[in-house]
Coordinates of C-alpha atoms in Angstrom, one line a residue:
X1 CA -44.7 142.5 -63.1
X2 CA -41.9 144.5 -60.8
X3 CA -42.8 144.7 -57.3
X4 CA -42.9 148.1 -55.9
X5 CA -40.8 148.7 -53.6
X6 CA -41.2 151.4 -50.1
X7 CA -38.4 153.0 -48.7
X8 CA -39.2 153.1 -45.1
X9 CA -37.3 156.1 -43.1
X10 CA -36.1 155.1 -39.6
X11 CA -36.5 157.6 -37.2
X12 CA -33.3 157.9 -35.0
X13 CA -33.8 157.4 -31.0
X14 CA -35.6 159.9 -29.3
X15 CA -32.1 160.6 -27.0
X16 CA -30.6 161.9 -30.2
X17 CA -33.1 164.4 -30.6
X18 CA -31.7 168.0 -29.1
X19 CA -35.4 169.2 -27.7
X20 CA -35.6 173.0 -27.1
X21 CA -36.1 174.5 -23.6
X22 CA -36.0 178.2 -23.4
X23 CA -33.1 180.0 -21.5
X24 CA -35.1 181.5 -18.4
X25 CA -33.1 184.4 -16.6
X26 CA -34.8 185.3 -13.5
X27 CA -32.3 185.0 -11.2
X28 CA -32.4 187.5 -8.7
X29 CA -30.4 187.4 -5.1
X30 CA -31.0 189.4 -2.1
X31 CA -27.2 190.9 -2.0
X32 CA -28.8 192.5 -5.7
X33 CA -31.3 194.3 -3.9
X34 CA -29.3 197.9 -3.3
X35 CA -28.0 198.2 -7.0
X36 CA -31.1 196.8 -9.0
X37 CA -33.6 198.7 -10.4
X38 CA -37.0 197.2 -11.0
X39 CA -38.9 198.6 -14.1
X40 CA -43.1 198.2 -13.7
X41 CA -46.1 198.6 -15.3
X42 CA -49.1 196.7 -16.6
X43 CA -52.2 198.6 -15.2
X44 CA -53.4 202.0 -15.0
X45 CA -50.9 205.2 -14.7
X46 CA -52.2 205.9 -11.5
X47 CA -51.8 202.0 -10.1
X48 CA -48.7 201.4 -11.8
X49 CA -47.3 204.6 -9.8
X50 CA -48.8 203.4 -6.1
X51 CA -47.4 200.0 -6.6
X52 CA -43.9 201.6 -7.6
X53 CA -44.5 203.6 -4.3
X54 CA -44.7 200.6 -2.3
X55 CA -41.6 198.9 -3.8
X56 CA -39.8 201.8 -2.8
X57 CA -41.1 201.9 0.6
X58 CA -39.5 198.4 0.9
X59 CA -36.4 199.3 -0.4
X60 CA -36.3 198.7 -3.8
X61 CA -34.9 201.0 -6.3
X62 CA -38.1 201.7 -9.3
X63 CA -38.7 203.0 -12.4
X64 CA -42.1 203.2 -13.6
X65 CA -42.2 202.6 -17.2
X66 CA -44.8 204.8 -19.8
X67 CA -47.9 203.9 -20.7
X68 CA -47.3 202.3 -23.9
X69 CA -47.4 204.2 -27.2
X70 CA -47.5 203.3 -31.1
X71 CA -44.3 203.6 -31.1
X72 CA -44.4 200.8 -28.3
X73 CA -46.5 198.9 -30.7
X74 CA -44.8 199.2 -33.6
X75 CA -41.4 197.8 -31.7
X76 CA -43.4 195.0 -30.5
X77 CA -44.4 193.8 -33.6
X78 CA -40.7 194.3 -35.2
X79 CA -39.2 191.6 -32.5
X80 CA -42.5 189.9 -31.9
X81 CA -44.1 186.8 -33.1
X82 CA -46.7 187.2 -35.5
X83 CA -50.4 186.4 -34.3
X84 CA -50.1 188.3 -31.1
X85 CA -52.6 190.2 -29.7
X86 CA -52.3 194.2 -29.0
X87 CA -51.3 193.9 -25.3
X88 CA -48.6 191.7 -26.1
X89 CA -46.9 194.0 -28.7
X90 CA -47.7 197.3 -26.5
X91 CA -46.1 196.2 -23.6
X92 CA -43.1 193.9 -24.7
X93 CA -42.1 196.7 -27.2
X94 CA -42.7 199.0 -24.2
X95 CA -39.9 197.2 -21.8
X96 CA -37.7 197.0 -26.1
X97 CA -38.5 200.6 -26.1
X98 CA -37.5 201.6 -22.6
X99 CA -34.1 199.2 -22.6
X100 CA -33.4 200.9 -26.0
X101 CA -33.2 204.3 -24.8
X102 CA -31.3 203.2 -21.7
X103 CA -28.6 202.1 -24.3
X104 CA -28.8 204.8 -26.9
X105 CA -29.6 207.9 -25.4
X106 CA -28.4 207.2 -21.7
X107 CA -25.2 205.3 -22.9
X108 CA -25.2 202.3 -20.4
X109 CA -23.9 198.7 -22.2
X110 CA -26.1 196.2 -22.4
X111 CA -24.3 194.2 -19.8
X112 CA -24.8 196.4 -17.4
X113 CA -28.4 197.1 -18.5
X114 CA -28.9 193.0 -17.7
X115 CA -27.1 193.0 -14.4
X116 CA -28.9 195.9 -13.2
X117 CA -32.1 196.4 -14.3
X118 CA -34.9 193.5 -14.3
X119 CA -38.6 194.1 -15.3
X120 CA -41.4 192.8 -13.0
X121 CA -45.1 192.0 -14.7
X122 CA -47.9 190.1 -14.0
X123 CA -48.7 186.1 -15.3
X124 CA -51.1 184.1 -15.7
X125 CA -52.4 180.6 -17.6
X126 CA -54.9 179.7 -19.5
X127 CA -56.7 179.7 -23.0
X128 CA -55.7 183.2 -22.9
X129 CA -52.3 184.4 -24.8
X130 CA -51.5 186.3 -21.5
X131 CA -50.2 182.8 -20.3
X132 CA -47.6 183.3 -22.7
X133 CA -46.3 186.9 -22.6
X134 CA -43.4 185.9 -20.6
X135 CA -42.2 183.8 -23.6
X136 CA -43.1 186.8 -25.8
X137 CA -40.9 188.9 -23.8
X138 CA -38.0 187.0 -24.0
X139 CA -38.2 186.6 -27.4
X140 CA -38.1 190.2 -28.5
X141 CA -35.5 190.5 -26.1
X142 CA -33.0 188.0 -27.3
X143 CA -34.2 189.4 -31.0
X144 CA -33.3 193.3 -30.2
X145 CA -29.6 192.4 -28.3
X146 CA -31.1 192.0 -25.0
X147 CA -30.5 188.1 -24.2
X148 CA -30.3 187.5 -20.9
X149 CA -32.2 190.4 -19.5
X150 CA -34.3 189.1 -16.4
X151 CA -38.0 189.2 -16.6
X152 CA -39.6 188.6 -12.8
X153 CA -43.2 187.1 -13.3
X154 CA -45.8 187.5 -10.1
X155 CA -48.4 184.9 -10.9
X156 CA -52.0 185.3 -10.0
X157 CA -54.2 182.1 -9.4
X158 CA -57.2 182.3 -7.5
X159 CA -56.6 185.3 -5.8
X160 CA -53.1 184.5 -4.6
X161 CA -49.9 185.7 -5.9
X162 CA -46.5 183.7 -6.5
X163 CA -43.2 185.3 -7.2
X164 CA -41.5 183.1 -10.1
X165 CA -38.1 183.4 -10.2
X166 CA -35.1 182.3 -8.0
X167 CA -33.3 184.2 -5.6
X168 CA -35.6 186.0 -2.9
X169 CA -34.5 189.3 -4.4
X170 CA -38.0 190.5 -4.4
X171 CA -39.6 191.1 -0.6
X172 CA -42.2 189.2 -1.4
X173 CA -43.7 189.0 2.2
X174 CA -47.3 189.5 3.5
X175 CA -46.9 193.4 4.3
X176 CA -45.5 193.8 0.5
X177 CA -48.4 192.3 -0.9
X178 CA -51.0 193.9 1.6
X179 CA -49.3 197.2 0.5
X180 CA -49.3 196.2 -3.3
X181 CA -53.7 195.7 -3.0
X182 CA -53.6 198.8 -1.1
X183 CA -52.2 200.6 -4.2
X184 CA -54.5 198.4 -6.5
X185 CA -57.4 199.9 -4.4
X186 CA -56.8 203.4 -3.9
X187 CA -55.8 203.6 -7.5
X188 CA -59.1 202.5 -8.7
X189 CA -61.4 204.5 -6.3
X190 CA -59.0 207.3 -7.4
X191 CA -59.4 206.5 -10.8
X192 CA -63.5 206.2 -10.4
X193 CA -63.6 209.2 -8.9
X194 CA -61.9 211.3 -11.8
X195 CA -64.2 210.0 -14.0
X196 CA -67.2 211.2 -12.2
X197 CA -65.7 214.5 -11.5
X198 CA -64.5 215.8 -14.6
X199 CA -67.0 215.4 -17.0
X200 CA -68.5 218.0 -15.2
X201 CA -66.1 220.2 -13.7
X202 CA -66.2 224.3 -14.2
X203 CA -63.2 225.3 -14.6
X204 CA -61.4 223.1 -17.3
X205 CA -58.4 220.7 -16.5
X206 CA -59.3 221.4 -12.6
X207 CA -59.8 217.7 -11.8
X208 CA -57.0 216.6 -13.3
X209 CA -54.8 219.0 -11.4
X210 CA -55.9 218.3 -8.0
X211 CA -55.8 214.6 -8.9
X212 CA -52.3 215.4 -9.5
X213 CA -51.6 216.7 -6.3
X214 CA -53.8 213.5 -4.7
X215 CA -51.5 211.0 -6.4
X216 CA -48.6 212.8 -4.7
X217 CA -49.5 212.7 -1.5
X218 CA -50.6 209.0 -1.6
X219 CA -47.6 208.2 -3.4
X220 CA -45.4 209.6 -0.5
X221 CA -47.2 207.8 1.9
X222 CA -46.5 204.7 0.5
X223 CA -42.9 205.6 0.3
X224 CA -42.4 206.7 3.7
X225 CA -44.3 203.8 5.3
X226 CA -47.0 205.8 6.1
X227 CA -50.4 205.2 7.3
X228 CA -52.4 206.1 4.0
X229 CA -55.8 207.2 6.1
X230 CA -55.1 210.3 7.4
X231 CA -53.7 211.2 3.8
X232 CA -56.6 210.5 1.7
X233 CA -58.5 212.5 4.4
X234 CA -56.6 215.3 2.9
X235 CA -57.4 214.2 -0.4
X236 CA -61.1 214.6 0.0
X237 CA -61.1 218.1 1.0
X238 CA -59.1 218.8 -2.2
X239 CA -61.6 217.1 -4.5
X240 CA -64.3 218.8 -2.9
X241 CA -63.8 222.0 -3.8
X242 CA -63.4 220.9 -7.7
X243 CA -66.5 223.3 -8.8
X244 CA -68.7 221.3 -11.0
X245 CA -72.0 221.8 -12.6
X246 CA -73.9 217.9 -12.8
X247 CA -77.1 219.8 -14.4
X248 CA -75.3 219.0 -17.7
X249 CA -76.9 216.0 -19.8
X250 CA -74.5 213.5 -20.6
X251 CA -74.7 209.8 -21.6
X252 CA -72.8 207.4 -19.2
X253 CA -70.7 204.9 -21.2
X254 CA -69.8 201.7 -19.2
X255 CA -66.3 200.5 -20.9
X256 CA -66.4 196.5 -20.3
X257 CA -64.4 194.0 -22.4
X258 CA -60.6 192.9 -22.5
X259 CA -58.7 193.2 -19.0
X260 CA -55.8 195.6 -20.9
X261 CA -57.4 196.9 -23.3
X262 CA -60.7 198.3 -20.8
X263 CA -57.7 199.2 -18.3
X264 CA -55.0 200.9 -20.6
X265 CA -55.3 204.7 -21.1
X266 CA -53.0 205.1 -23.6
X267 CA -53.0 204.2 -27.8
X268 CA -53.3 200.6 -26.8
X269 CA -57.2 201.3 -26.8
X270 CA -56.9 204.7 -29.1
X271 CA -57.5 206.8 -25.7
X272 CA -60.8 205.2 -25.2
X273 CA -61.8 206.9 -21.8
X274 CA -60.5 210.6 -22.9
X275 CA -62.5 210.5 -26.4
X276 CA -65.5 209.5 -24.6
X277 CA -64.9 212.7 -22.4
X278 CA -64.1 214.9 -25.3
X279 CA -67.5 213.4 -27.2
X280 CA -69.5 214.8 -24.1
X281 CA -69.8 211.3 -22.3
X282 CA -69.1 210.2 -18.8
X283 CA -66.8 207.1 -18.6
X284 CA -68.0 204.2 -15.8
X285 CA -65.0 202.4 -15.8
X286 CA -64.3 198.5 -14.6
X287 CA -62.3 199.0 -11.5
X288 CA -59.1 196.4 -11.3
X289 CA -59.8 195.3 -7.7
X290 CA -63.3 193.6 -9.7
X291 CA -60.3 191.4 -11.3
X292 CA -59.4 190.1 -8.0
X293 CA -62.7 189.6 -6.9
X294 CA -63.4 187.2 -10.1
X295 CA -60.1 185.1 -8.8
X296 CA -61.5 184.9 -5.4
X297 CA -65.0 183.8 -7.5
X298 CA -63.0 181.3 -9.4
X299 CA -61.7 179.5 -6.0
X300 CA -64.3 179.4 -4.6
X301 CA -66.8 177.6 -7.7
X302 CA -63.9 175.5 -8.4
X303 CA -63.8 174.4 -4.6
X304 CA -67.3 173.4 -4.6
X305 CA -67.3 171.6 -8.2
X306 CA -64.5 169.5 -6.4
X307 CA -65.6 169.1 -3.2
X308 CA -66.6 165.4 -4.0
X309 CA -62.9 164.6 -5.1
X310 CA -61.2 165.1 -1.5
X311 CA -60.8 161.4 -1.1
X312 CA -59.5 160.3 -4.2
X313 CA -58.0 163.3 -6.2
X314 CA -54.4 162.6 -4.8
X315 CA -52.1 165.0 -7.6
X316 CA -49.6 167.8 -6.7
X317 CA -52.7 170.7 -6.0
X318 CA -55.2 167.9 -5.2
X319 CA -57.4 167.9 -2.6
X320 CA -57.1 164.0 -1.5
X321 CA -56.8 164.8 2.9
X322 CA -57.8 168.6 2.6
X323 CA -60.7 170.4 3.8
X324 CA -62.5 171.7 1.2
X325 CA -64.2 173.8 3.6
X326 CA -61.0 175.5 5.1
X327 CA -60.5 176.5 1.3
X328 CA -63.5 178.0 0.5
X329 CA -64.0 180.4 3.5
X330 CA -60.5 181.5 3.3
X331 CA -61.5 182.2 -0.5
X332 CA -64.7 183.9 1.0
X333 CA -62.6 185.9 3.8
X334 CA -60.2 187.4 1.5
X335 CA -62.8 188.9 -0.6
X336 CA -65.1 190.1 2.1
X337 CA -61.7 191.5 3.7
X338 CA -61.3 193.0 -0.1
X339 CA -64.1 195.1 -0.1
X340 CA -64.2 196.0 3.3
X341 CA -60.8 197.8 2.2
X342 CA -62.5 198.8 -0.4
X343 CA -65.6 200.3 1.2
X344 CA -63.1 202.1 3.8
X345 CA -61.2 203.9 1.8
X346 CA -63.9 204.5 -0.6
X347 CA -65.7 206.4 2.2
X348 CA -62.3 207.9 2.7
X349 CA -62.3 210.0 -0.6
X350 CA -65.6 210.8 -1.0
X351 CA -66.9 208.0 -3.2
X352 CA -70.1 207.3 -2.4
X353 CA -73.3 205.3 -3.6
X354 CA -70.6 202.9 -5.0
X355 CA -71.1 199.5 -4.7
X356 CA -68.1 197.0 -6.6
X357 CA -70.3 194.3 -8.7
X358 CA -71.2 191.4 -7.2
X359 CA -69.6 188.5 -8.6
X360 CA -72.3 185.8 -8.1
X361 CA -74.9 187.9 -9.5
X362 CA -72.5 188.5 -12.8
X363 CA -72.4 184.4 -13.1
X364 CA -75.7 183.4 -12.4
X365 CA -77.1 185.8 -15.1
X366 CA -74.6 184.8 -17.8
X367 CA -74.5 181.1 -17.4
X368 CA -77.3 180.5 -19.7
X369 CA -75.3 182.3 -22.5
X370 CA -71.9 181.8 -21.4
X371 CA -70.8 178.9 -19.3
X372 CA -69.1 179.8 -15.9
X373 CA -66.6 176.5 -16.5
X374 CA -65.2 178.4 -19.6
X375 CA -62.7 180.3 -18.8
X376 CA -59.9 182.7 -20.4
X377 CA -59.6 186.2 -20.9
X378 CA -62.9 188.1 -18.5
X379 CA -64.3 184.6 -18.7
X380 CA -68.1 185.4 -18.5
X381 CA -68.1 188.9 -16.8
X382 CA -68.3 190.7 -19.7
X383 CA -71.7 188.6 -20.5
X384 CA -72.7 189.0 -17.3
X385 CA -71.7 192.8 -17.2
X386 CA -73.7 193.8 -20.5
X387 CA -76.9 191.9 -19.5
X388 CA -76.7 194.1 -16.2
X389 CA -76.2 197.0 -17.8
X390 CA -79.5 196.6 -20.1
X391 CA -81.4 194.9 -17.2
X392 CA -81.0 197.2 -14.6
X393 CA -80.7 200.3 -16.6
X394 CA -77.0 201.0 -15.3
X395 CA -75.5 202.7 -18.2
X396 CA -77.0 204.4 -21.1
X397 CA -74.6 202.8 -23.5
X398 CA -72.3 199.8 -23.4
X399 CA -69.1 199.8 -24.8
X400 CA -67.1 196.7 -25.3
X401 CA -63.4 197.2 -26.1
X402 CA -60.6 194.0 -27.2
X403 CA -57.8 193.7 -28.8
X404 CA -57.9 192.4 -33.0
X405 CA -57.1 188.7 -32.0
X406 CA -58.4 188.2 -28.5
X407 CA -60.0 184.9 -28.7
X408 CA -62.0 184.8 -25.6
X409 CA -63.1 188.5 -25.6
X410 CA -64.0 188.3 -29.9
X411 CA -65.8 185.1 -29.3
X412 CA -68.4 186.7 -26.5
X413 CA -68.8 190.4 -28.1
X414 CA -68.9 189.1 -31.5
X415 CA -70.6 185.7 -30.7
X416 CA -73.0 185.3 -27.5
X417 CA -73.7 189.4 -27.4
X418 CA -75.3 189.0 -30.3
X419 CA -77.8 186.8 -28.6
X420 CA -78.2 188.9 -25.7
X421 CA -78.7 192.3 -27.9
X422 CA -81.7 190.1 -29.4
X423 CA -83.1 189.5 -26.2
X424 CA -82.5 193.4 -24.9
X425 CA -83.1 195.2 -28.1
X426 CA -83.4 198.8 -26.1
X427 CA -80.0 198.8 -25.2
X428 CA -77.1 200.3 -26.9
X429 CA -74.1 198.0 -27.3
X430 CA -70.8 198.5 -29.2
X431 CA -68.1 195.7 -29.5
X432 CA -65.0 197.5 -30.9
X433 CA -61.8 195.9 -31.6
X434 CA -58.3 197.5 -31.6
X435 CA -55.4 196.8 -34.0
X436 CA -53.1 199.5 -33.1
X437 CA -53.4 201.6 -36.3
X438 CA -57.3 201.9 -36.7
X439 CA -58.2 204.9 -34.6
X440 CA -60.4 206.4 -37.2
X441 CA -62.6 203.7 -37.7
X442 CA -62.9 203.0 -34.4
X443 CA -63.8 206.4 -33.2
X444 CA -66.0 206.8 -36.0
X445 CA -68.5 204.0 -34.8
X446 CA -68.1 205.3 -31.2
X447 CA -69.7 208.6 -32.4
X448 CA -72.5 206.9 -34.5
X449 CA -73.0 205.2 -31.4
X450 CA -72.8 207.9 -29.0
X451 CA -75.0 210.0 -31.1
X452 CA -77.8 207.5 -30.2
X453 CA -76.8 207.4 -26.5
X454 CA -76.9 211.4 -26.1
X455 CA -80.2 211.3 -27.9
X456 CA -81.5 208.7 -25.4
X457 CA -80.4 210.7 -22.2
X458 CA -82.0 213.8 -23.4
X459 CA -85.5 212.1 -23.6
X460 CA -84.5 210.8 -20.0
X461 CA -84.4 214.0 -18.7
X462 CA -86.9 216.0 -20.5
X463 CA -89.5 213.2 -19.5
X464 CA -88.5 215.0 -16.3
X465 CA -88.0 218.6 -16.8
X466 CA -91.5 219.6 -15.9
X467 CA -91.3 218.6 -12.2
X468 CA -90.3 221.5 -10.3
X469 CA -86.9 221.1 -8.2
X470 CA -86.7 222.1 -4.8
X471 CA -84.4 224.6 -3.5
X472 CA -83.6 222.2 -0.7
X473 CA -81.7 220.3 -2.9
X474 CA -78.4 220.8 -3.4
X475 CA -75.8 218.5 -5.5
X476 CA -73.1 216.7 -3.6
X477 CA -69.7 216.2 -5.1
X478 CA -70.7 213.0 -6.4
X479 CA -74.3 212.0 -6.7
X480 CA -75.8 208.9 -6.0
X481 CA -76.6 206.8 -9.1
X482 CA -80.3 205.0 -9.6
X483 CA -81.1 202.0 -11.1
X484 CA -84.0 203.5 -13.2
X485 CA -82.2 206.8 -14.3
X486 CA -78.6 206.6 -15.9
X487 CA -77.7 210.6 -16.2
X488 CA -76.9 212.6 -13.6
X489 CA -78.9 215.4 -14.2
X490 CA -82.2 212.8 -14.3
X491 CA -81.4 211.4 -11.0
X492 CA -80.9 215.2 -9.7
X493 CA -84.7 216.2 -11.2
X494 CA -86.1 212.7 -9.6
X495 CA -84.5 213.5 -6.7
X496 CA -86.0 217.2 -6.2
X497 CA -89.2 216.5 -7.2

């Protein structure tokens, strides 16, 4: 009988292997600095303008790009990997878009588009894909005859944030980053504020004009070096005298979910926050200075789970000869000095009976569904957020928004809410997931939804209808919410009773 024989394959030497590293271009030198322009965006139109603001203020030359469109999406997807999730194709297509027109329409080469333009976002790590957008940008750049084109990444661990890239052509200094919170701030209470007003305003489009104006004026504070107090002092007067009428019944939708897709105002989440309007809802909106609280969270639970490993753990970011203690009150410092900022300028245009969401509270309440050590994406906060919400009666309806793909957000809306929904069975909670071209569907359940929610605030306030209201009372600009009521015009009645 033959013997079979078995070819056995050698495997050359692993030094003749040619491994891949990928070409990183974010060389960026000081003497740049007067002839660079830096292209931005990421967070909400009104942020992404401030921040611009305070580049400028510093010297640097800015563009602020769009908020991203379908088209944006679509371009994403045609220089893209496949798999990605809807922020990565809206906003890399957005810088492909914008780079695009600079070469078409404006008639600049692409060398000079590369030596004088670079593109500064935000990064990250994690389970989540937003660890790996910068690769995603460089991909669709080298793909659509951009190679080379420098992508500046400010990384955010913890609450800290780290300039990657070589060069020092960014001011990346203490008053820059100060400044850059500042923005973060204002922008949300800005933001806050014209979702409270203008559900209810008299005269159509009035909000949004003087909150036009507003952004101006903060804007050229920023730019000048200015001290912002005095201006947004200005800016309350102007919002006062918006005319509004908060007898009207309206549902009050809290929008939770996915950091980009809750934040973006744009197709990314199908206009989420203006179809609400339109549909006869007011929006309560996640502000993006609650995102920095969570990092500050984060440093400090991860300095007390490793408090018992300053002796031994001995790595690059150990804590073998540290005080564990120094780290966690400068973790606690930095976000009491956050929302004392907050609070300030808060007070400063008018927003009151406003409180941002305490962080501790959002874990303890979701650890039992939703592991605090997990993290990726809103990590638990958006478990912690919804049981709130149906808890303490802080929203009539709770809207949860990701992208098609999100792995950390799908697995808690569709997964653990399901659980929770059990154990609150009066509230009203929507997981909806975005794709990019399913706006019909998605605004369809909305309404089914929302039908249910207005139904729900009109019993609220017909339960109080009969009470007689006082003549005394008189509505400020923006009334002060209650845990038991969620509309505005039942916390009016209970108030005047």
């Amino acid at each position: 009988m033959e013997k079979s024989s078995i070819a056995i394959k050698v495997l050359p030497s692993e030094a003749t292997f040619a491994h891949y590293k990928e070409k990183n271009f974010n060389d960026f030198q000081v003497v740049e600095r007067g002839r660079t322009t830096l292209l931005m965006s990421g967070l909400t139109g009104v942020q992404d303008e401030l921040i611009s603001a305070v580049f400028r203020g510093k010297g640097h030359r800015i563009v602020t790009l769009d908020i991203p469109s379908l088209e944006s999406f679509n371009i994403g997807k045609e220089f893209g990997n496949r798999g990605q999730c809807n922020p990565t194709y809206f906003t890399v297509g957005n810088l492909v878009k914008f780079l695009t027109y600079l070469r078409d329409d404006k008639g600049i080469s692409v060398e000079q588009i590369i030596s004088d333009y670079v593109f500064v976002t935000a990064g990250s790590c994690g389970p989540c894909r937003f660890g790996s957008y910068i690769t995603e940008y460089r991909k669709a750049l080298r793909d659509s005859g951009f190679e080379g084109f420098r992508v500046m990444v400010v990384s955010q661990t913890s609450g800290a944030f780290q300039q990657i890239g070589r060069g020092g052509g960014l001011k990346s200094n203490l008053s820059l980053y100060s400044n850059i919170i500042k923005a973060i701030i204002i922008g949300d209470i800005v933001n806050i504020l014209g979702y409270r007003i203008r559900p209810y305003e008299v005269e159509k489009g009035s909000t949004d004009d003087t909150l036009k104006v507003i952004r101006e004026k903060i804007k050229d504070a920023f730019e000048k070096s200015l001290a912002v107090s005095p201006v947004l002092d200005e800016c309350r007067d102007l919002l006062s005298k918006i005319a509004v009428d908060r007898s009207i019944v309206k549902p009050k939708v809290s929008v939770i979910g996915e950091f980009w897709a809750m934040t973006t105002e744009g197709d990314g989440n199908y206009h989420l926050q203006r179809f609400l309007e339109s549909e006869g809802a007011e929006v309560d909106i996640q502000p993006v200075t609650a995102w920095i609280q969570y990092l500050f969270w984060q440093k400090k639970y991860d300095t007390r789970q490793r408090a018992f490993l300053n002796r031994s753990d001995s790595g690059n970011k150990g804590l073998k000869g540290k005080s564990t203690t120094v780290s966690y009150f400068s973790a606690l410092m930095s976000e009491k000095i956050l929302k004392a900022f907050f609070n300030k300028y808060a007070k400063k245009l008018g927003l009151v009976n406003y409180s941002l969401p305490n962080m501790q509270k959002i874990a303890n309440v979701s650890h039992q569904y939703y592991d605090n050590d997990i993290r990726g994406g809103e990590g638990h906060m958006e478990v912690g957020k919804a049981i709130l919400n149906a808890k303490y009666n802080k929203s009539t309806m709770t809207l949860s928004v990701k992208p098609f793909g999100c792995m950390p957000s799908s697995g808690v809306s569709d997964g653990v809410q399901t659980v929770i929904s059990k154990h609150f069975p009066d509230s009203l909670f929507l997981p909806i997931e975005t794709t990019g071209d399913g706006k019909v569907g998605v605004q369809s359940r909305v309404q089914m939804m929302l039908f249910k929610a207005k139904e729900r605030a009109k019993e609220e306030v017909e339960s109080l209808s009969k009470r007689p209201r006082s003549e005394k009372i008189k509505d400020p600009l923006f009334w002060p919410r209650s845990q038991k009521y969620t509309t505005t015009a039942a916390t009016i009645l209970e108030a005047s009773k």
